[in-house]
Coordinates of C-alpha atoms in Angstrom, one line a residue:
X1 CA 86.4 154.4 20.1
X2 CA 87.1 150.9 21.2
X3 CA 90.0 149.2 19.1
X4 CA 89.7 146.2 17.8
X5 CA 91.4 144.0 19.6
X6 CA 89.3 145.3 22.9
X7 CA 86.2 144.3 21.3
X8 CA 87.0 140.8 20.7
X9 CA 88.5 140.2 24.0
X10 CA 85.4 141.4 25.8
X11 CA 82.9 139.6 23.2
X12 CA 85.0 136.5 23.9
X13 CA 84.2 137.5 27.9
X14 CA 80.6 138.1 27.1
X15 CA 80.3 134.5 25.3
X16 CA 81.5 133.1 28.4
X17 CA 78.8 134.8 31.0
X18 CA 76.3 133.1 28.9
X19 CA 76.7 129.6 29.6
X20 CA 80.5 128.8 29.0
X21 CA 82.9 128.3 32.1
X22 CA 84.7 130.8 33.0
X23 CA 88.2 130.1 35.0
X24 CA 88.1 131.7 38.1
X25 CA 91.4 133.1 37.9
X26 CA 89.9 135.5 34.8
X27 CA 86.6 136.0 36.5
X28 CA 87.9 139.7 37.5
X29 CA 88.7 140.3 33.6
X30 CA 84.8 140.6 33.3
X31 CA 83.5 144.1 32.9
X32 CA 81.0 144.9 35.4
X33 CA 78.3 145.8 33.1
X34 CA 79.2 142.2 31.2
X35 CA 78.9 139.8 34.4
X36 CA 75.8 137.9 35.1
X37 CA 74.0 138.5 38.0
X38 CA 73.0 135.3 39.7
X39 CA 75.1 133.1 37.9
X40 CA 76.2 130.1 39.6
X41 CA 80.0 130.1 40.9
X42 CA 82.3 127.7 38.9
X43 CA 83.2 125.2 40.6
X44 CA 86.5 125.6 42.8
X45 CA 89.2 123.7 42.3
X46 CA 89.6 120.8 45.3
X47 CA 93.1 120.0 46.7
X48 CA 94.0 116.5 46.0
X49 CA 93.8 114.6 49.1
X50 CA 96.9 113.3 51.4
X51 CA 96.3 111.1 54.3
X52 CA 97.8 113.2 57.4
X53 CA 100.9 111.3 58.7
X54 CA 99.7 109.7 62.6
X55 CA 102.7 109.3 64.4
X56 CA 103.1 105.5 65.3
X57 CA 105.9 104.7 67.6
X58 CA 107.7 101.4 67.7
X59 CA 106.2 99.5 70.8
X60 CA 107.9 96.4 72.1
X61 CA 106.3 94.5 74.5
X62 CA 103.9 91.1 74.5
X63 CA 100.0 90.4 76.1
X64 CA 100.8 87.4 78.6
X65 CA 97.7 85.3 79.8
X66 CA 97.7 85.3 83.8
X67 CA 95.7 84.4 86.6
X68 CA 95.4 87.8 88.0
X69 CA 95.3 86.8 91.7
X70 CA 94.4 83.1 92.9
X71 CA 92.7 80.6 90.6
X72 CA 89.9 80.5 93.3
X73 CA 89.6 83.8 93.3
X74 CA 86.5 83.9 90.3
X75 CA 86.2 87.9 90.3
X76 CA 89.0 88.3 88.8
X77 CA 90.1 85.4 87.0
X78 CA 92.4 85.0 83.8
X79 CA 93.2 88.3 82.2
X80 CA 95.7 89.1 79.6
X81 CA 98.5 91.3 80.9
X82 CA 100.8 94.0 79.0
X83 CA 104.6 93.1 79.7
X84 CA 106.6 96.3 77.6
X85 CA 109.5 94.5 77.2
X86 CA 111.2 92.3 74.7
X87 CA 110.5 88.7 75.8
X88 CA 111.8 86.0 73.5
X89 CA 110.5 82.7 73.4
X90 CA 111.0 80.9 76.3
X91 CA 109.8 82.6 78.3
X92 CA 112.8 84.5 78.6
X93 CA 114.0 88.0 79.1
X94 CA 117.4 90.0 80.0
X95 CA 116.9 89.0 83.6
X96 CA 114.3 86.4 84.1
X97 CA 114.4 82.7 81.9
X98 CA 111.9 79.6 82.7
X99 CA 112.7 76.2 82.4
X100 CA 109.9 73.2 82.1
X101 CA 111.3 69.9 80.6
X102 CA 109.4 69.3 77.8
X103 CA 107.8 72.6 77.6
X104 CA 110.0 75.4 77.2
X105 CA 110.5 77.2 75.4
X106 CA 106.9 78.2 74.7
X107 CA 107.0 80.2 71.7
X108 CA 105.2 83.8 71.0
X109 CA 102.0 83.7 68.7
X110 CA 102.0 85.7 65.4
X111 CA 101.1 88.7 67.6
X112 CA 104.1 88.3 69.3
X113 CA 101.9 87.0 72.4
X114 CA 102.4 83.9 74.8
X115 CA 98.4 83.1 75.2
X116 CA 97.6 80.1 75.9
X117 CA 94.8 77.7 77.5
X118 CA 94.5 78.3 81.4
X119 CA 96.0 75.4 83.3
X120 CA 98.0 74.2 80.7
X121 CA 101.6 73.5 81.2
X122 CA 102.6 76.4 78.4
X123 CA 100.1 78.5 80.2
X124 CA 101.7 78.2 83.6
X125 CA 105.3 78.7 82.2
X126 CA 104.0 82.0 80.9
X127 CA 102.0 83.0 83.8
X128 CA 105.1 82.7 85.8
X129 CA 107.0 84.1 84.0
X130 CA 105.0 87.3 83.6
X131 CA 104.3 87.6 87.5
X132 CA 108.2 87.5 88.2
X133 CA 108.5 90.0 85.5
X134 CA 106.0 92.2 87.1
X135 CA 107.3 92.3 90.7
X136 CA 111.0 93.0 90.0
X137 CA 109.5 95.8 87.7
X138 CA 107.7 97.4 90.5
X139 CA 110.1 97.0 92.9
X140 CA 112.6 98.8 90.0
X141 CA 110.1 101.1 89.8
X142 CA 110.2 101.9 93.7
X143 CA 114.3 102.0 92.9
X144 CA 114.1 105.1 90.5
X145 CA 114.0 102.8 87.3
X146 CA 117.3 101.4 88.2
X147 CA 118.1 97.9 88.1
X148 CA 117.8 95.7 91.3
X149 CA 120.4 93.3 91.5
X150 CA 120.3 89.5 92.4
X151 CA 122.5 88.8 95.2
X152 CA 125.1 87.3 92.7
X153 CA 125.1 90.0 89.7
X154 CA 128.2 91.4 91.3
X155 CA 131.3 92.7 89.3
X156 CA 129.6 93.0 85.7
X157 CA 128.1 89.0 86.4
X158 CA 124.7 89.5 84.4
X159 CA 123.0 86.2 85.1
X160 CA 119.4 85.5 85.4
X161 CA 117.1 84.1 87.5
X162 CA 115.4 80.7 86.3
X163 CA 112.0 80.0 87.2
X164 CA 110.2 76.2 87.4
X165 CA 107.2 76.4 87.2
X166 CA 106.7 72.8 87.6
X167 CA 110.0 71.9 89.9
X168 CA 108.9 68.9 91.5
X169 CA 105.9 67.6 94.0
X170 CA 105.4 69.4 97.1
X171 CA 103.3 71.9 98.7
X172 CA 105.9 74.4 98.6
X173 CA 108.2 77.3 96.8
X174 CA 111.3 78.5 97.2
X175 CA 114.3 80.6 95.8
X176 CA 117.8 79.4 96.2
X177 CA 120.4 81.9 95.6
X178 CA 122.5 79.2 95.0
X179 CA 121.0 77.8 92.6
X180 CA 120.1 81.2 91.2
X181 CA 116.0 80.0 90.9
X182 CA 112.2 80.4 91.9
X183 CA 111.0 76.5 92.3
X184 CA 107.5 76.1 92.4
X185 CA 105.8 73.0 93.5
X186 CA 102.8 71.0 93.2
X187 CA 100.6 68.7 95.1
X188 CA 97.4 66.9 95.8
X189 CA 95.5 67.7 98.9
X190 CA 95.3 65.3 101.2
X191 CA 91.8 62.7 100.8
X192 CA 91.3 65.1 97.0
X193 CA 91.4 63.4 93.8
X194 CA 93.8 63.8 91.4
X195 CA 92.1 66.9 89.6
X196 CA 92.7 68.7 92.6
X197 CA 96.2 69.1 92.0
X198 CA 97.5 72.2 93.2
X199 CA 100.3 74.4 91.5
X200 CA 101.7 77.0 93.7
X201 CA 103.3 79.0 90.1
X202 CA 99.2 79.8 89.5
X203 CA 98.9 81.9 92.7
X204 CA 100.4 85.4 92.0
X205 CA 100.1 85.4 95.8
X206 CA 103.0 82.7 96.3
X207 CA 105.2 83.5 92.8
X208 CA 105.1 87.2 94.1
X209 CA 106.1 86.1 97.8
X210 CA 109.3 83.9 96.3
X211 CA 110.2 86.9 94.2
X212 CA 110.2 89.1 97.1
X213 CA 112.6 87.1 98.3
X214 CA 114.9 87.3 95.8
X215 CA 114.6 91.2 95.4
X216 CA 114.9 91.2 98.9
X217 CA 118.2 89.3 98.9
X218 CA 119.7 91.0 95.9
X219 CA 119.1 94.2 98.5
X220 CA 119.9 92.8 101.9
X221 CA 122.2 89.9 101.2
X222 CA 122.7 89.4 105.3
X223 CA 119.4 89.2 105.9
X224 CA 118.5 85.6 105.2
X225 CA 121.4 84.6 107.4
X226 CA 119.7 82.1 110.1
X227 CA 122.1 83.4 112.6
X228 CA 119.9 86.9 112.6
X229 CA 117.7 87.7 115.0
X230 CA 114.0 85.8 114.6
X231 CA 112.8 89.9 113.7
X232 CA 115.0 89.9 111.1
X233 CA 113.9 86.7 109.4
X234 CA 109.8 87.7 109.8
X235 CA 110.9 91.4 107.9
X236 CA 112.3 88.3 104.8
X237 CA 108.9 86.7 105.6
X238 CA 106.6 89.7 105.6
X239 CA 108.3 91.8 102.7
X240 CA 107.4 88.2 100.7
X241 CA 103.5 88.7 101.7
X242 CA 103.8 92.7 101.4
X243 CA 105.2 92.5 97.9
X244 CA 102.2 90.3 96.7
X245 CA 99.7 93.2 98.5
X246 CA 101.4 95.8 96.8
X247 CA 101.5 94.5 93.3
X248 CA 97.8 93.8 93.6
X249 CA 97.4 97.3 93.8
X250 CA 99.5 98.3 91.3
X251 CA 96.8 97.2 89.2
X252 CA 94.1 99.4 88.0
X253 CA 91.7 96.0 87.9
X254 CA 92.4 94.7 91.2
X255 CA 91.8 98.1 92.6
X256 CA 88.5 99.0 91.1
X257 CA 87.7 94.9 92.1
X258 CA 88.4 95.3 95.3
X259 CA 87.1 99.1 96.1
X260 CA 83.7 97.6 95.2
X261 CA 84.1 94.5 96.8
X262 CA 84.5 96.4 100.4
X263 CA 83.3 99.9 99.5
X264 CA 86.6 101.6 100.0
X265 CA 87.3 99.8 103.2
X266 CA 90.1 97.7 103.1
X267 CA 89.3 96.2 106.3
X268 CA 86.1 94.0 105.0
X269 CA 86.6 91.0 104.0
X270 CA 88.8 90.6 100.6
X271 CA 91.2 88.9 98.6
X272 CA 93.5 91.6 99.5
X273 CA 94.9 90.5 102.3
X274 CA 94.1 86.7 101.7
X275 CA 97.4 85.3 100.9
X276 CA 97.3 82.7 98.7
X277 CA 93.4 81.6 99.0
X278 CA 93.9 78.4 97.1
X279 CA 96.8 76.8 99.2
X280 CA 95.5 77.4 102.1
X281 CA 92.0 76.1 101.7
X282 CA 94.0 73.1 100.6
X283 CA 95.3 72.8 103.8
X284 CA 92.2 73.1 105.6
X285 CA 92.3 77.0 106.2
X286 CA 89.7 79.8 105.8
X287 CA 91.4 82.3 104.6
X288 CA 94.6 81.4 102.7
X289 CA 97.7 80.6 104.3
X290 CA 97.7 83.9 106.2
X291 CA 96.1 86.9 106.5
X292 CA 97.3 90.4 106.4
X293 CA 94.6 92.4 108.0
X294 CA 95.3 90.6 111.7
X295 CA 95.6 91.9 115.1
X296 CA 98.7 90.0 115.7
X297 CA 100.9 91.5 118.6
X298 CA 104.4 90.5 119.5
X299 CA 103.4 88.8 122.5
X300 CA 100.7 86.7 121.1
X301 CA 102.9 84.9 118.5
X302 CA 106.1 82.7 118.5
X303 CA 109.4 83.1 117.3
X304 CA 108.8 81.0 113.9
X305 CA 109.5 82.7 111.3
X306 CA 105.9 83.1 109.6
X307 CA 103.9 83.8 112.8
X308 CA 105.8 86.6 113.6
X309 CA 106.2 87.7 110.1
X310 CA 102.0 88.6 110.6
X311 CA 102.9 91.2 113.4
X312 CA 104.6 93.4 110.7
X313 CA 102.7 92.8 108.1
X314 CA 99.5 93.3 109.7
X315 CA 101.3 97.0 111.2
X316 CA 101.6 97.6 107.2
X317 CA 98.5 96.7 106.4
X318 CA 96.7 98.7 109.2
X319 CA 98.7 101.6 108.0
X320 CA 97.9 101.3 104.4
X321 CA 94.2 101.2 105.5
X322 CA 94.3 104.3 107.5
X323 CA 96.8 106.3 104.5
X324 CA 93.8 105.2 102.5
X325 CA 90.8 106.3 104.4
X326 CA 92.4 109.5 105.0
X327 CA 93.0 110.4 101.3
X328 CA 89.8 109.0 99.9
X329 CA 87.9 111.4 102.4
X330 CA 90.7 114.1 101.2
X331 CA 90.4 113.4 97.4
X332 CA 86.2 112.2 96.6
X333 CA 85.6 115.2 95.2
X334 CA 88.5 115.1 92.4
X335 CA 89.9 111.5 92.5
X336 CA 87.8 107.8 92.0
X337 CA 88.8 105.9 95.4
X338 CA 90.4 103.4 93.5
X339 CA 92.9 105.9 91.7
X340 CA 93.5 107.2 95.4
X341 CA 94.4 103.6 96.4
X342 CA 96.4 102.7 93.5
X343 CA 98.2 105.7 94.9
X344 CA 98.2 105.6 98.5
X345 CA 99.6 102.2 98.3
X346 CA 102.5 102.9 95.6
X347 CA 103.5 105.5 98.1
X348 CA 103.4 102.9 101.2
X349 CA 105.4 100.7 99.1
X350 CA 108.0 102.9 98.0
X351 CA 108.3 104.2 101.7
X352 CA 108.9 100.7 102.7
X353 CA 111.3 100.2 100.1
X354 CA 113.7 103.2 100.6
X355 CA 113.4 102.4 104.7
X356 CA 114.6 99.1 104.2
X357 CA 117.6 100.1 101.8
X358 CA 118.4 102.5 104.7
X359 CA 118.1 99.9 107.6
X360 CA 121.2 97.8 109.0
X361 CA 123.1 95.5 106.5
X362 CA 122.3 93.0 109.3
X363 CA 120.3 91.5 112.5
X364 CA 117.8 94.4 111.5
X365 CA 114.5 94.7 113.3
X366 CA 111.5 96.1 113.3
X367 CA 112.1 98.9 114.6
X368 CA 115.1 100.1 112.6
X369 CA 112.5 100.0 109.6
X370 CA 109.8 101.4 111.3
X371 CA 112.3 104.7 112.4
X372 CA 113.6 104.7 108.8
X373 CA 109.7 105.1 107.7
X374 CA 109.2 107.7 110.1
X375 CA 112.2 109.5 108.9
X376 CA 111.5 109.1 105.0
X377 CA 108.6 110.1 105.6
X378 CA 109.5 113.3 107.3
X379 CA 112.0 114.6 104.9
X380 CA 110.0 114.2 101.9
X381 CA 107.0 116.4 103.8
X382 CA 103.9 113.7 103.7
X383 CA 101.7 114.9 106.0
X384 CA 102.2 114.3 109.6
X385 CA 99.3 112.1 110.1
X386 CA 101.0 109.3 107.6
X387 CA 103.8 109.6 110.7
X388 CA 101.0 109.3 113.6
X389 CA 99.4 106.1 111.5
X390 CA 102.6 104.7 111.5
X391 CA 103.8 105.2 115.0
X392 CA 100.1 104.2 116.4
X393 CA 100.2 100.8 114.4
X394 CA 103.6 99.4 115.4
X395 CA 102.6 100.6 118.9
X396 CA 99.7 98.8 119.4
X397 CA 101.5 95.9 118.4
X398 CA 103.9 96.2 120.9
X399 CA 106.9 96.3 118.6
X400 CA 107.8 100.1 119.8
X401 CA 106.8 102.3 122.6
X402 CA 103.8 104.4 122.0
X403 CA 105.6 107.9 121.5
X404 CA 101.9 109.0 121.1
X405 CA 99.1 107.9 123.1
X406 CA 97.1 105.4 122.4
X407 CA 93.8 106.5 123.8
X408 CA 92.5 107.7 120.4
X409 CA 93.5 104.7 118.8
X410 CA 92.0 102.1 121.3
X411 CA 88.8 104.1 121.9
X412 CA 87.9 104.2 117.7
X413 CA 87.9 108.0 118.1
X414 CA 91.3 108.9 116.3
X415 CA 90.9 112.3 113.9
X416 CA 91.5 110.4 110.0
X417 CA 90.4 113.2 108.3
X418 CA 93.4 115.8 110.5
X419 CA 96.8 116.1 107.8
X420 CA 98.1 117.4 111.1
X421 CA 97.0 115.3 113.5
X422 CA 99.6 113.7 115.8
X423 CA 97.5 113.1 118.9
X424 CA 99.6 114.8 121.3
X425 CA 101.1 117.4 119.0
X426 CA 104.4 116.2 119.0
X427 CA 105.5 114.5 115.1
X428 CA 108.2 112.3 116.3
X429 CA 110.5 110.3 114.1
X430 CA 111.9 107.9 116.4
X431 CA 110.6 105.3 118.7
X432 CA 112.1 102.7 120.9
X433 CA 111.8 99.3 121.3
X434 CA 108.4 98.2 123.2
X435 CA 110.5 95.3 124.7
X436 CA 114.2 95.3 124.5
X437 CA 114.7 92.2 126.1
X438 CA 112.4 90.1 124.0
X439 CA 112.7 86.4 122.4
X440 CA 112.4 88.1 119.1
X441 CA 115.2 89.9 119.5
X442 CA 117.3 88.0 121.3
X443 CA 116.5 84.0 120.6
X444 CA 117.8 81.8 117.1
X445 CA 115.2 81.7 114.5
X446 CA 112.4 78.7 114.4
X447 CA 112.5 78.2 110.2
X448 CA 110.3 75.1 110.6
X449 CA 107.3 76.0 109.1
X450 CA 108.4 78.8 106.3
X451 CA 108.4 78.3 103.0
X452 CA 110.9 76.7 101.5
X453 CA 113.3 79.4 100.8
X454 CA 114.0 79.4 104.7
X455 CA 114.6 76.2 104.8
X456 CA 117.2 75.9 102.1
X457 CA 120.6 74.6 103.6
X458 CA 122.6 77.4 102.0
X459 CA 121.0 79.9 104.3
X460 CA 122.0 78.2 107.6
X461 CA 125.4 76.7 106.8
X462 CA 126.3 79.7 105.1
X463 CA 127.7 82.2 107.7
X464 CA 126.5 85.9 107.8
X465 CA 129.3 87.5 106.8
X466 CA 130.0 85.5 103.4
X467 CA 126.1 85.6 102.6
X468 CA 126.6 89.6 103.3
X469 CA 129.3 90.0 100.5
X470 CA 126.9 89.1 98.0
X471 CA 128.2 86.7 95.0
X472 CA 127.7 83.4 93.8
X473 CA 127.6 80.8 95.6
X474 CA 127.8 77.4 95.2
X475 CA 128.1 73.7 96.9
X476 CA 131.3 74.3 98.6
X477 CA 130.3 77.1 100.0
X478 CA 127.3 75.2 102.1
X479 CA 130.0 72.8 102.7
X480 CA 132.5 74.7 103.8
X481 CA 133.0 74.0 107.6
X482 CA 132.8 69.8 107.1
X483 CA 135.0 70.3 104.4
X484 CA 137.9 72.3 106.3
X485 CA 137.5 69.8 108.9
X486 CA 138.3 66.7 106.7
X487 CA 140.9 68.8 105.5
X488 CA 142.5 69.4 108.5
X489 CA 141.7 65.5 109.5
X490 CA 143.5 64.4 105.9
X491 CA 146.3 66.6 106.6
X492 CA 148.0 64.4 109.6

């Protein structure tokens, strides 16, 4: 007997298989023998949707319109370039500031970028800006992420470097640590109309060379010193024309650009190793004021400052070529051959970098850097073939005795595809001077025809050993001797 209060439960159930919804939660309440077969599921209840929090962090940096290499280098052009960190208006930054009369400070756009037309003054303030700020960032980079100091940011001193981008007429650049700037000038080629202007801050060729300089100097305070030997003032030269090469390369663009412009052989013609293409065809040149892939030797050039600057350069290059060709045949089945050289040449560079921290505070040559390679190398186990390049390549230039034989080299035979290879199985990590007695070594530096930085006053009157100390420095100092003399005169 069912009781009552059963049978109205279950008619109530019944009513509800019919037709009438049934929650799903009481669907199990059903008796068997009550449940249509068949019947079409209630609908189940959806979640309410939430969006799914994306983690968005807090970026700071700015897009800066730049030339990418030369304005008359058309393959690459004007590109917009990622700087990630804060720059206010100005251009300005914690270590880098630009100064235009009448210009600056160029202010951000509501994006927070400085874009602005090519060739503009705005535009050049911003490309300079961005070029400096890019090649003391690699060189930091090289440095562990620390800081590299300008030759005056001694005890806690913080100052910046001021860049011009406009500083006056000329065909020239300089930096003055004096002064504490980068000057860029301008000019109008000879018999060229006005429109023809050219502005050395467009070329990330030259505003890369003048920043060199300055890392350089914040590093090796001695160096630019005229009373150095002429070697020591073509490593200030060539580290100038080396920085430019390597922060080509540090860019996945110029890279891919220039892999397919010479089919991964970085001895075809290129903008590479065309330094500044645009001021030197102003001055009636071929191929840019100089060119790193030469065949310079020590013999062949004089003791001016820039012609001998080539013989290392050129060693560098030679060995960033060969690095290259032996790990694009090493990697072309894992790696795209401009990933290998974006690599290959971060490595050169920052095996150039720590060899020169390591080399003598002053009157340093070639060689001392070329040994402090070889031993960098070494100790942080590339493979002995990087050593072999390196040896070979300043050899052949006669800057050091060949400590491996030549004959592969000069025949066109050497093993590139060896990690081993050292021609006569012996992986030696220092070499000797090819020529102890030579002019290069030995004679005063010829500064004539070097950019303006070697020229500046403050570099010759200043004597070694105060330009070594690092600091400030100002008038006086340059000065100095003329005015101890009429002190000594005034004194009687």
């Amino acid at each position: 007997m069912i009781h009552p209060q059963e049978l109205q439960r279950q008619q109530e159930l019944q009513r509800r298989a019919q037709g009438l919804e049934v929650p799903e939660s009481r669907i199990e309440m059903i008796p068997v023998q009550l449940r249509v077969e068949g019947a079409a599921a209630p609908p189940v209840p959806q979640p309410v949707p939430h969006p799914v929090p994306i983690p968005v962090p807090v970026v700071a940096g700015h897009r800066i319109l730049i030339y990418k290499q030369d304005p008359t280098v058309a393959a690459l052009g004007v590109r917009a370039v990622f700087v990630p960190t804060i720059v206010l208006n100005g251009p300005t930054d914690a270590r880098i500031t630009t100064l235009l009369q009448g210009t600056t400070p160029v202010a951000r756009n509501t994006n927070g970028d400085f874009i602005f037309q090519p060739n503009t003054a705005e535009f050049d303030c911003a490309h300079t800006f961005a070029v400096v700020r890019q090649t003391l960032s690699m060189w930091e980079r090289h440095n562990g992420g620390n800081p590299i100091p300008f030759a005056w940011n001694v005890g806690g001193n913080t100052d910046k470097i001021t860049v011009h981008p406009h500083a006056g007429v000329g065909a020239n650049a300089f930096y003055s640590r004096t002064a504490k700037v980068l000057k860029f000038l301008h000019f109008v080629p000879q018999g060229q109309p006005p429109q023809a202007e050219v502005f050395t801050c467009r070329s990330l060729d030259i505003t890369a060379h003048e920043c060199g300089h300055a890392v350089l100097d914040g590093l090796k305070p001695g160096w630019l010193g005229a009373g150095n030997p002429p070697q020591t003032g073509g490593l200030h030269e060539a580290f100038g024309d080396l920085t430019a090469i390597f922060l080509a390369l540090a860019q996945p663009d110029q890279a891919e650009a220039l892999v397919a412009l010479t089919r991964a052989n970085l001895h075809d013609k290129s903008f590479l190793p065309a330094v500044a293409e645009e001021f030197g065809k102003a001055l009636g040149k071929d191929f840019g004021l100089r060119n790193a892939d030469n065949d310079f030797k020590l013999s062949e050039v004089s003791n001016e400052v820039h012609a001998i600057s080539q013989v290392f350069t050129g060693a560098i290059y030679d060995v960033l070529a060969d690095i290259f060709m032996f790990e694009r045949d090493r990697q072309r089945r894992i790696k795209d051959p401009a990933l290998v050289l974006i690599e290959v040449a971060g490595k050169l560079a920052k095996l150039l970098f720590d060899a020169i921290v390591a080399a003598p505070a002053s009157g340093a040559t070639y060689v001392d850097v070329a040994n402090k390679m070889l031993q960098v190398s070494s100790s942080q186990g590339d493979p002995a073939n990087y050593r072999t390049f390196i040896r070979n390549r300043f050899a052949v230039r006669e800057i050091t005795t060949a400590a491996t034989p030549l004959t592969d080299l000069m025949s066109g035979r050497m093993n590139m595809t060896d990690a081993d290879y050292t021609g006569n199985g012996q992986d030696v990590t220092e070499v000797e001077m090819a020529d102890e007695h030579s002019a290069s070594l030995r004679a005063e530096q010829d500064r004539s025809r070097c950019c303006g930085t070697m020229q500046m006053p403050e570099y010759t009157a200043i004597d070694a050993e105060k330009l070594g100390q690092r600091g400030s420095l100002d008038n006086d100092d340059i000065l100095r001797n003329e005015l101890d003399e009429l002190r000594r005169a005034f004194n009687k």
